[in-house]
PDB file of C-alpha atoms in Angstrom:
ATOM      1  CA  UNK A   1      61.036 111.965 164.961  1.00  0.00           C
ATOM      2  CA  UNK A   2      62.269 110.645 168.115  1.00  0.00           C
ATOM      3  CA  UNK A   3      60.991 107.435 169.701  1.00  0.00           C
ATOM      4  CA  UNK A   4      61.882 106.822 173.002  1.00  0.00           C
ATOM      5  CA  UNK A   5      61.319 102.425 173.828  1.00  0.00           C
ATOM      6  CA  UNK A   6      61.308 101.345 177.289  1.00  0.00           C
ATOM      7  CA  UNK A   7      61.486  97.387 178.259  1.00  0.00           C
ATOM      8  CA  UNK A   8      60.064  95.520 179.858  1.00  0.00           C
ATOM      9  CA  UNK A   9      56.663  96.799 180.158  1.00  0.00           C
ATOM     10  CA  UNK A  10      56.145  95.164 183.536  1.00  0.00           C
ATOM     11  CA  UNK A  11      58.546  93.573 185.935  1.00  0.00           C
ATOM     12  CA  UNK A  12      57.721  91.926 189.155  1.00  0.00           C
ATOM     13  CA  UNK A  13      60.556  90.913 191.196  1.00  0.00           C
ATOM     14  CA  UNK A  14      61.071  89.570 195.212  1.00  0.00           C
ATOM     15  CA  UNK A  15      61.962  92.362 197.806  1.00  0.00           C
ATOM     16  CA  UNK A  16      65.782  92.811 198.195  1.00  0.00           C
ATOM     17  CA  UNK A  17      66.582  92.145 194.523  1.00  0.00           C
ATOM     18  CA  UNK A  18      68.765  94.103 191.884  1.00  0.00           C
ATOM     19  CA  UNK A  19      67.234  95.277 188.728  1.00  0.00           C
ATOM     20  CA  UNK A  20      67.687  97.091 185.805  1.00  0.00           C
ATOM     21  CA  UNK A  21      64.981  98.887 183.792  1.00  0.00           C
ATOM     22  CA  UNK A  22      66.360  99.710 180.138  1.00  0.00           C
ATOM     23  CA  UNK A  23      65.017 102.764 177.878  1.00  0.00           C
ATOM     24  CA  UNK A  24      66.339 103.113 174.362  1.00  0.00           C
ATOM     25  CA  UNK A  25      65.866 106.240 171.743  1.00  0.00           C
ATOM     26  CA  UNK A  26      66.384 106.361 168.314  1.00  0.00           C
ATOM     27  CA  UNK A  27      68.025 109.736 167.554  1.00  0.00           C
ATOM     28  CA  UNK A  28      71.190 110.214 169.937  1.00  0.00           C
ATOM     29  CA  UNK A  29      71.006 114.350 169.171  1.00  0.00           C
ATOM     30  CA  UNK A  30      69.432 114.544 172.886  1.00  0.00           C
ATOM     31  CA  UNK A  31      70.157 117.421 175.345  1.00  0.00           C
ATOM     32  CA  UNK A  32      69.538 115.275 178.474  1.00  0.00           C
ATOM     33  CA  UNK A  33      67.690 112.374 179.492  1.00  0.00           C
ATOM     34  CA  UNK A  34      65.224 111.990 182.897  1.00  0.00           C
ATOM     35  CA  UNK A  35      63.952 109.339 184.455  1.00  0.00           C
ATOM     36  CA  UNK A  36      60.659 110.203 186.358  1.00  0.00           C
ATOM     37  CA  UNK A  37      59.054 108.077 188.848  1.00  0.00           C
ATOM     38  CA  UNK A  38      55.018 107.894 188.792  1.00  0.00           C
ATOM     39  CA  UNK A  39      52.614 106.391 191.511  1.00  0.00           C
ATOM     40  CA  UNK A  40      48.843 105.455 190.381  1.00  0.00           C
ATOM     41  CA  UNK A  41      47.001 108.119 189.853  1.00  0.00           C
ATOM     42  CA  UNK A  42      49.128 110.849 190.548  1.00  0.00           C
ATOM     43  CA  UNK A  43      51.796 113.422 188.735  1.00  0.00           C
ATOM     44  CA  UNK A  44      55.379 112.188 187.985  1.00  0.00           C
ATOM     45  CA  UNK A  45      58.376 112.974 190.123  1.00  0.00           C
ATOM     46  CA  UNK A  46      61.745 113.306 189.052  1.00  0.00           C
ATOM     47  CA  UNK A  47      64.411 110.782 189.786  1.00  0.00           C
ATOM     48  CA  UNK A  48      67.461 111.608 187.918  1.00  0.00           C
ATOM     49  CA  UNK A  49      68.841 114.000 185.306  1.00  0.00           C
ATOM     50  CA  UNK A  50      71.944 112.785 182.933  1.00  0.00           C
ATOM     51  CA  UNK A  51      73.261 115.867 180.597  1.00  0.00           C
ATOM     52  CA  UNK A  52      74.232 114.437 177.092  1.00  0.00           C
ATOM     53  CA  UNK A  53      77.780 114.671 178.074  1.00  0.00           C
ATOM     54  CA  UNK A  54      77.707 112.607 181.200  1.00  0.00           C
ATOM     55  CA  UNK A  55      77.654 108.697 181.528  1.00  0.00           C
ATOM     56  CA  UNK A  56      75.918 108.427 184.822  1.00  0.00           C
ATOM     57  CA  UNK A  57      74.295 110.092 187.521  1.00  0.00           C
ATOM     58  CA  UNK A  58      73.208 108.419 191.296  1.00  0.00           C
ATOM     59  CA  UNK A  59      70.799 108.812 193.555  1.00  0.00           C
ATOM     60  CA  UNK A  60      71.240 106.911 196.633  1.00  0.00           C
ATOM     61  CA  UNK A  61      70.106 103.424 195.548  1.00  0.00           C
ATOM     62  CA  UNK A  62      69.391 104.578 191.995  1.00  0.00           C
ATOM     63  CA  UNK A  63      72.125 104.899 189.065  1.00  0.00           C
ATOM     64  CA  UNK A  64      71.214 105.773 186.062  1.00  0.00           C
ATOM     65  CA  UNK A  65      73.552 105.560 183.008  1.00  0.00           C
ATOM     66  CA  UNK A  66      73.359 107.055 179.542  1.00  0.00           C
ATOM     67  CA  UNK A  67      75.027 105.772 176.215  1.00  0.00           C
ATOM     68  CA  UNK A  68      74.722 108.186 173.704  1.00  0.00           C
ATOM     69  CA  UNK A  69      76.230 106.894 170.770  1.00  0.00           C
ATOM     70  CA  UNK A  70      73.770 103.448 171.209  1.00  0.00           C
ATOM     71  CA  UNK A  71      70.876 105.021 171.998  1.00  0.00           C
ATOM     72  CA  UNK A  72      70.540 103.458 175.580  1.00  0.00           C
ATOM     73  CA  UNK A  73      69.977 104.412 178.869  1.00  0.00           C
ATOM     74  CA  UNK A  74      69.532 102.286 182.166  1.00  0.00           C
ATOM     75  CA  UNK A  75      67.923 102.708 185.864  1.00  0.00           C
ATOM     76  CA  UNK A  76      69.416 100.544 187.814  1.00  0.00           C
ATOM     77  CA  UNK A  77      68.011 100.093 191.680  1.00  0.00           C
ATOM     78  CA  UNK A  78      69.486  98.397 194.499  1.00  0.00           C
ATOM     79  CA  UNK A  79      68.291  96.086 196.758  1.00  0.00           C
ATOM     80  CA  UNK A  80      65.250  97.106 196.226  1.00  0.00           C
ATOM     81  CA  UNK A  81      62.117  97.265 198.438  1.00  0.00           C
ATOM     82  CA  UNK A  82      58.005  97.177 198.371  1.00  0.00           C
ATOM     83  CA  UNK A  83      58.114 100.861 198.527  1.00  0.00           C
ATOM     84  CA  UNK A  84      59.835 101.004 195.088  1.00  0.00           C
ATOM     85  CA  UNK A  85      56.960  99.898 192.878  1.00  0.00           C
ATOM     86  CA  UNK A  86      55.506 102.206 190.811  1.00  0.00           C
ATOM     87  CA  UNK A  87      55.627 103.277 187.036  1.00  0.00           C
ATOM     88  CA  UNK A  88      59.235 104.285 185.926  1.00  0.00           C
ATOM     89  CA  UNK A  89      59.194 106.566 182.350  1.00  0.00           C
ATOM     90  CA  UNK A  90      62.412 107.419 180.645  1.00  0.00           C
ATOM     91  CA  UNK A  91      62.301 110.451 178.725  1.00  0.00           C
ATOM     92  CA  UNK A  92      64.404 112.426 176.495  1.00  0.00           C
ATOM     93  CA  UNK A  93      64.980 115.843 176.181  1.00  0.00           C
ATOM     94  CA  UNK A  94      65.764 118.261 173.297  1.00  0.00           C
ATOM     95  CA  UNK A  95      66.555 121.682 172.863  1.00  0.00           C
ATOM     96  CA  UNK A  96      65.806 123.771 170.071  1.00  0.00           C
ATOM     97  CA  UNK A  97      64.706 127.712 169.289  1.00  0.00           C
ATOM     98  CA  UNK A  98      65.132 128.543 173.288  1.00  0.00           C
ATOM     99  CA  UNK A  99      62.843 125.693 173.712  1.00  0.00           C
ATOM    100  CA  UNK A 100      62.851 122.474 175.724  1.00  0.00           C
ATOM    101  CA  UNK A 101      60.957 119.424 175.006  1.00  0.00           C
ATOM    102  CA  UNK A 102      60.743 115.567 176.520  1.00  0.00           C
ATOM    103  CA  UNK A 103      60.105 112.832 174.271  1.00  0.00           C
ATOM    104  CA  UNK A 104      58.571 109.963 176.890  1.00  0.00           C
ATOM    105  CA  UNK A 105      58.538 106.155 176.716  1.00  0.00           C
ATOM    106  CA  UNK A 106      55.186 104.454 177.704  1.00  0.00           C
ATOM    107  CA  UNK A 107      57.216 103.064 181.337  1.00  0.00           C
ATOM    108  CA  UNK A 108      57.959 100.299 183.208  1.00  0.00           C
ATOM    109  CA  UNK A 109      55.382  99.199 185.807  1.00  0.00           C
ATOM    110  CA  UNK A 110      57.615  97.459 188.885  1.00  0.00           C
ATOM    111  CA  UNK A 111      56.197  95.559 191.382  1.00  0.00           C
ATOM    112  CA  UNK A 112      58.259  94.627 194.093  1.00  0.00           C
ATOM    113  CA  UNK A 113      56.923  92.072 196.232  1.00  0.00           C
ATOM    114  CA  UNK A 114      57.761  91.548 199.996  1.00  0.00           C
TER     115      UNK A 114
ATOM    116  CA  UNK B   1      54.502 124.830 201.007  1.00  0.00           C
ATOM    117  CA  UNK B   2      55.894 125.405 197.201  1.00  0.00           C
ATOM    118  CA  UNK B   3      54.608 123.139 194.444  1.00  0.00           C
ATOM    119  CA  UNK B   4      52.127 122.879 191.325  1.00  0.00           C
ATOM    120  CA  UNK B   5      48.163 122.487 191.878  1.00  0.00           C
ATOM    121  CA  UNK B   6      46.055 121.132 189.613  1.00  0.00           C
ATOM    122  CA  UNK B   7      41.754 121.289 189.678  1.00  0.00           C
ATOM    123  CA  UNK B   8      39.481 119.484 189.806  1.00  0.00           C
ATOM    124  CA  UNK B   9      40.885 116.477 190.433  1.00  0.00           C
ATOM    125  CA  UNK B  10      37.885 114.336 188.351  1.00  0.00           C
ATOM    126  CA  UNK B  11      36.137 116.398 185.708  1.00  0.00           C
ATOM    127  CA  UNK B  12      33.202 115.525 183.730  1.00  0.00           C
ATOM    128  CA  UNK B  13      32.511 116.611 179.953  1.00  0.00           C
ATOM    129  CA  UNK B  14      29.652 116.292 178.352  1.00  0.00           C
ATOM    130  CA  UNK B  15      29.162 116.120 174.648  1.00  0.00           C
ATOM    131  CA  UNK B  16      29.844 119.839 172.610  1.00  0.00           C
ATOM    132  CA  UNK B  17      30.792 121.137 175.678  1.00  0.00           C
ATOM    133  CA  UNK B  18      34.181 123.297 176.446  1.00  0.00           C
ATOM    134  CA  UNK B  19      36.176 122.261 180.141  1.00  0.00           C
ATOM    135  CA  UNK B  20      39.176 124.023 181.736  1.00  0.00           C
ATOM    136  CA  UNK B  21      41.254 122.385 183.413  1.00  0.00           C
ATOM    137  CA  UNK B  22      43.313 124.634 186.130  1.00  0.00           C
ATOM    138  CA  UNK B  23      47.260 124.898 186.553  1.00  0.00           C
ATOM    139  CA  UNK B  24      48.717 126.663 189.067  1.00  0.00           C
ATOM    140  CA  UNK B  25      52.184 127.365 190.098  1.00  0.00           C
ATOM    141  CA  UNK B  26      54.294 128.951 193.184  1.00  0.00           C
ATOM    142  CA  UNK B  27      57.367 128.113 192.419  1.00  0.00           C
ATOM    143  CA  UNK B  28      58.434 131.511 190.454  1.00  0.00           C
ATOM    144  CA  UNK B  29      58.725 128.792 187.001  1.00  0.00           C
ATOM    145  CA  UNK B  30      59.285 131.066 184.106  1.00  0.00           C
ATOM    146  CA  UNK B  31      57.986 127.536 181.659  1.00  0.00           C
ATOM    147  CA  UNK B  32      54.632 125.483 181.967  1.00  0.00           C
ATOM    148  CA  UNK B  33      54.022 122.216 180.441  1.00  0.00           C
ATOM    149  CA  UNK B  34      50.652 120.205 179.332  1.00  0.00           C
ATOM    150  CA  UNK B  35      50.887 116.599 178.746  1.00  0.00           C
ATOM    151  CA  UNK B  36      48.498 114.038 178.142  1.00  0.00           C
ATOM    152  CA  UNK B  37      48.454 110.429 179.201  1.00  0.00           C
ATOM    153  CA  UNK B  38      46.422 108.281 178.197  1.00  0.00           C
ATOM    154  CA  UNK B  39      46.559 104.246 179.519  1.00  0.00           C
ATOM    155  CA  UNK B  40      50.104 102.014 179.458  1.00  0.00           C
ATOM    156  CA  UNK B  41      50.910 105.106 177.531  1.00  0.00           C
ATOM    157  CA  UNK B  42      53.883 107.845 177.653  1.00  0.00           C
ATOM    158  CA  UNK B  43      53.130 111.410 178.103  1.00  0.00           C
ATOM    159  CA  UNK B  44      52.387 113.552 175.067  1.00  0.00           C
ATOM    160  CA  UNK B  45      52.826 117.455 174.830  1.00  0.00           C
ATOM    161  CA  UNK B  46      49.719 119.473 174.357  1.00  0.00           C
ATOM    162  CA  UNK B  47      50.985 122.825 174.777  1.00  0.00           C
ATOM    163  CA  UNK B  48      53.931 124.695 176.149  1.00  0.00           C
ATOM    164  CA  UNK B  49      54.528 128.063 177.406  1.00  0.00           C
ATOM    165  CA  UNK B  50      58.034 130.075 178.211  1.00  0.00           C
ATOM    166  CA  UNK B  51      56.669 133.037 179.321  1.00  0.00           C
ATOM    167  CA  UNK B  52      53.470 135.098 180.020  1.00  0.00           C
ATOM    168  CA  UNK B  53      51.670 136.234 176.894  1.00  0.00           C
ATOM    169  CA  UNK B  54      53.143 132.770 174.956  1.00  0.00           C
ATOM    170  CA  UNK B  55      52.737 129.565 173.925  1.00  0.00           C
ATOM    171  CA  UNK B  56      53.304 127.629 171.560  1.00  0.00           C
ATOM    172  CA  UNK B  57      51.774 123.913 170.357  1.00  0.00           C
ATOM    173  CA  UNK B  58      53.399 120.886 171.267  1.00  0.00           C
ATOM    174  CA  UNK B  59      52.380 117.146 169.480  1.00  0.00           C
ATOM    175  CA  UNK B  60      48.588 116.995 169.888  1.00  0.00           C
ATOM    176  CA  UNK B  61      47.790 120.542 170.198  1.00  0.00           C
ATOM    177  CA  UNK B  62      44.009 120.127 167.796  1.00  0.00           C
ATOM    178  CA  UNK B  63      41.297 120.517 169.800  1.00  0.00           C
ATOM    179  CA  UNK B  64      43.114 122.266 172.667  1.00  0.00           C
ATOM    180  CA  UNK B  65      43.987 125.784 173.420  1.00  0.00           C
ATOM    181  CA  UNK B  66      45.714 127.630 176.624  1.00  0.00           C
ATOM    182  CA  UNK B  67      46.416 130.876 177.342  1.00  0.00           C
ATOM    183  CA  UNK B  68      49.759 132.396 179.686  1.00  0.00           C
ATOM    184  CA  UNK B  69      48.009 135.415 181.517  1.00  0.00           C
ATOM    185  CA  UNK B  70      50.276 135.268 184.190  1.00  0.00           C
ATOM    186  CA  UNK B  71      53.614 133.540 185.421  1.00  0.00           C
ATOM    187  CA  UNK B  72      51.962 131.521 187.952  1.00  0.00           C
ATOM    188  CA  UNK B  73      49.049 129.992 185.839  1.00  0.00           C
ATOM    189  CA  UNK B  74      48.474 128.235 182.575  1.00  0.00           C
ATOM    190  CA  UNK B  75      44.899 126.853 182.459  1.00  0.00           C
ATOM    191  CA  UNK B  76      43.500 124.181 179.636  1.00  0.00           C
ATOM    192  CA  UNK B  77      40.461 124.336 177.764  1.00  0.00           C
ATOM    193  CA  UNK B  78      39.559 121.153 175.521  1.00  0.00           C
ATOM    194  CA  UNK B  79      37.201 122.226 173.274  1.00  0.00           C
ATOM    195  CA  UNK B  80      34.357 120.262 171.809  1.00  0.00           C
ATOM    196  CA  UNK B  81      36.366 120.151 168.826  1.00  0.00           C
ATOM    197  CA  UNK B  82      38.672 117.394 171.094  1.00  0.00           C
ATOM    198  CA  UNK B  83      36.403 114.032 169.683  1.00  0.00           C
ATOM    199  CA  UNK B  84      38.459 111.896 171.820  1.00  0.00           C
ATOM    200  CA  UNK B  85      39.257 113.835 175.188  1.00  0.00           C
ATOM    201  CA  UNK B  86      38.666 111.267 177.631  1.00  0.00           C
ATOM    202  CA  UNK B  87      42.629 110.783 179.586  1.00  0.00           C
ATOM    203  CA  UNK B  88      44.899 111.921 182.818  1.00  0.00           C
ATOM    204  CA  UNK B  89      45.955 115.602 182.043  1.00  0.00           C
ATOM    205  CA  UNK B  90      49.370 116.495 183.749  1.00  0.00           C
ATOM    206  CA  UNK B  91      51.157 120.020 184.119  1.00  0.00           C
ATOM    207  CA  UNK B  92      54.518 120.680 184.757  1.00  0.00           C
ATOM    208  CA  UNK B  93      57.141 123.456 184.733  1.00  0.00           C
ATOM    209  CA  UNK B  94      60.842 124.586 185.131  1.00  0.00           C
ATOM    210  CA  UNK B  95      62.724 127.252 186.242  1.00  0.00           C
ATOM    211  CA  UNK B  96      63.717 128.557 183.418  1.00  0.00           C
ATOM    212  CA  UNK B  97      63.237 128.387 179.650  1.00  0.00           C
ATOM    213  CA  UNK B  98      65.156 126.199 176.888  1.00  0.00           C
ATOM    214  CA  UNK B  99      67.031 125.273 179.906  1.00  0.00           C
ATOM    215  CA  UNK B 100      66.785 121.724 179.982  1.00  0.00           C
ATOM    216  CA  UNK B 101      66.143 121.946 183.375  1.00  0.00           C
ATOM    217  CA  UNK B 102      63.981 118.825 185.504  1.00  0.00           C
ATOM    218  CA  UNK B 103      60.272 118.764 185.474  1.00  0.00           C
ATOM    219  CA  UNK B 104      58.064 119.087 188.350  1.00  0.00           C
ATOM    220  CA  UNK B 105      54.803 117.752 187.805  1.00  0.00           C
ATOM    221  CA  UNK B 106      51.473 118.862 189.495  1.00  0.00           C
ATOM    222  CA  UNK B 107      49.247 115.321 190.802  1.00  0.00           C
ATOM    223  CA  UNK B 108      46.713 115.618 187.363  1.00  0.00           C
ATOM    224  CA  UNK B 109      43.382 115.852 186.214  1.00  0.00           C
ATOM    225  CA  UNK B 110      41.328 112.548 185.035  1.00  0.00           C
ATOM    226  CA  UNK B 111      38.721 114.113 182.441  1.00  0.00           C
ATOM    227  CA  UNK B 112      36.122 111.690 181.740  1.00  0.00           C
ATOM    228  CA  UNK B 113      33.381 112.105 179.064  1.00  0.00           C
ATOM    229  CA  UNK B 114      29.959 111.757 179.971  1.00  0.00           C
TER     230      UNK B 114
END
């Protein structure tokens, strides 16, 4: 069964600061992987998609890399701002039967502070 | 304005009783997604759906059931049989099925027991 691990549970950092959140999974047989941004309260959004076969994938001040083999994946965000703090869950995706699943991690609550 | 709605936003259960919770979509999504989250937790899979007239159970499907009338809806009903139903409920979809496509969430129901 996959488990998908994200660390650190919380990180608080100073406004204008690099960071990386990390997300690891036990069984590297994933399809894709998605990091999804989520607010208090409300519904997830989508940040970035990386396809098993890719390494990395950015989104303006987001890049997101993928190691297969290690069972690792990383968000990185630049210089980042008050704006950015929220809940950020990793999750993996498998496909099987003409089916599509996500395996999520429990998140990373950021707090960026100004 | 495309997009998924969810109702109520709050709901109330009280004990033996059965709820729905509403899903709605506009987006022409041939898949439909219910997760469950419940505090510092990730999301787990309830129930999906690939097309109209089926579904099929996901992780924590006991005490749960759905039904796939249409392509645009995919309402859940936690039945009394749920002991422990108190959590955020999210819906999602994508454009196609098996596709490993992203997610797009609708802003989730908070189902509180009475």
């Amino acid at each position: 069964k996959q488990e998908v691990t994200q660390i650190p549970a919380a990180l608080s950092v100073p406004e204008g600061e690099n960071l990386v959140l990390n997300c690891s999974f036990t069984d590297s047989a994933i399809y894709n992987l998605q990091w999804f941004r989520q607010d208090p309260g409300k519904g997830l959004t989508s940040l970035l998609l990386i396809q098993s076969s890719q390494r990395e994938q950015t989104s303006g001040r987001l890049n997101a890399s993928l190691d297969k083999s290690s069972g690792r994946s990383t968000l990185y965000i630049a210089a980042s701002q008050p704006g950015d703090s929220a809940t950020y869950l990793c999750a993996v995706g498998r496909r099987g039967a003409g089916s599509y699943q996500l395996t999520f991690g429990k998140g990373t609550k950021l707090s960026v502070i100004p | 304005d495309g997009g998924i709605t969810q109702s109520p936003k709050y709901l109330f259960r009280k004990e033996g009783q059965n709820v729905t919770l509403s899903c709605e979509q506009n987006l022409n999504h041939d898949a439909m997604y219910w997760y469950r989250q419940d505090p510092g937790q990730g999301l787990r899979l309830i129930y999906y759906s690939q097309i109209v007239n089926d579904f099929q159970k996901g992780d924590i499907a006991e005490g749960y059931s759905v039904s796939r009338e249409k392509k645009e809806s995919f309402p859940l009903t936690v039945t009394s049989a749920q002991k422990n139903p108190t959590a955020f409920y999210l819906c999602a979809s994508t454009p196609r099925q098996g596709a490993g496509e992203t997610q797009y969430f609708g802003p989730g129901t908070r189902l509180l027991v009475l």
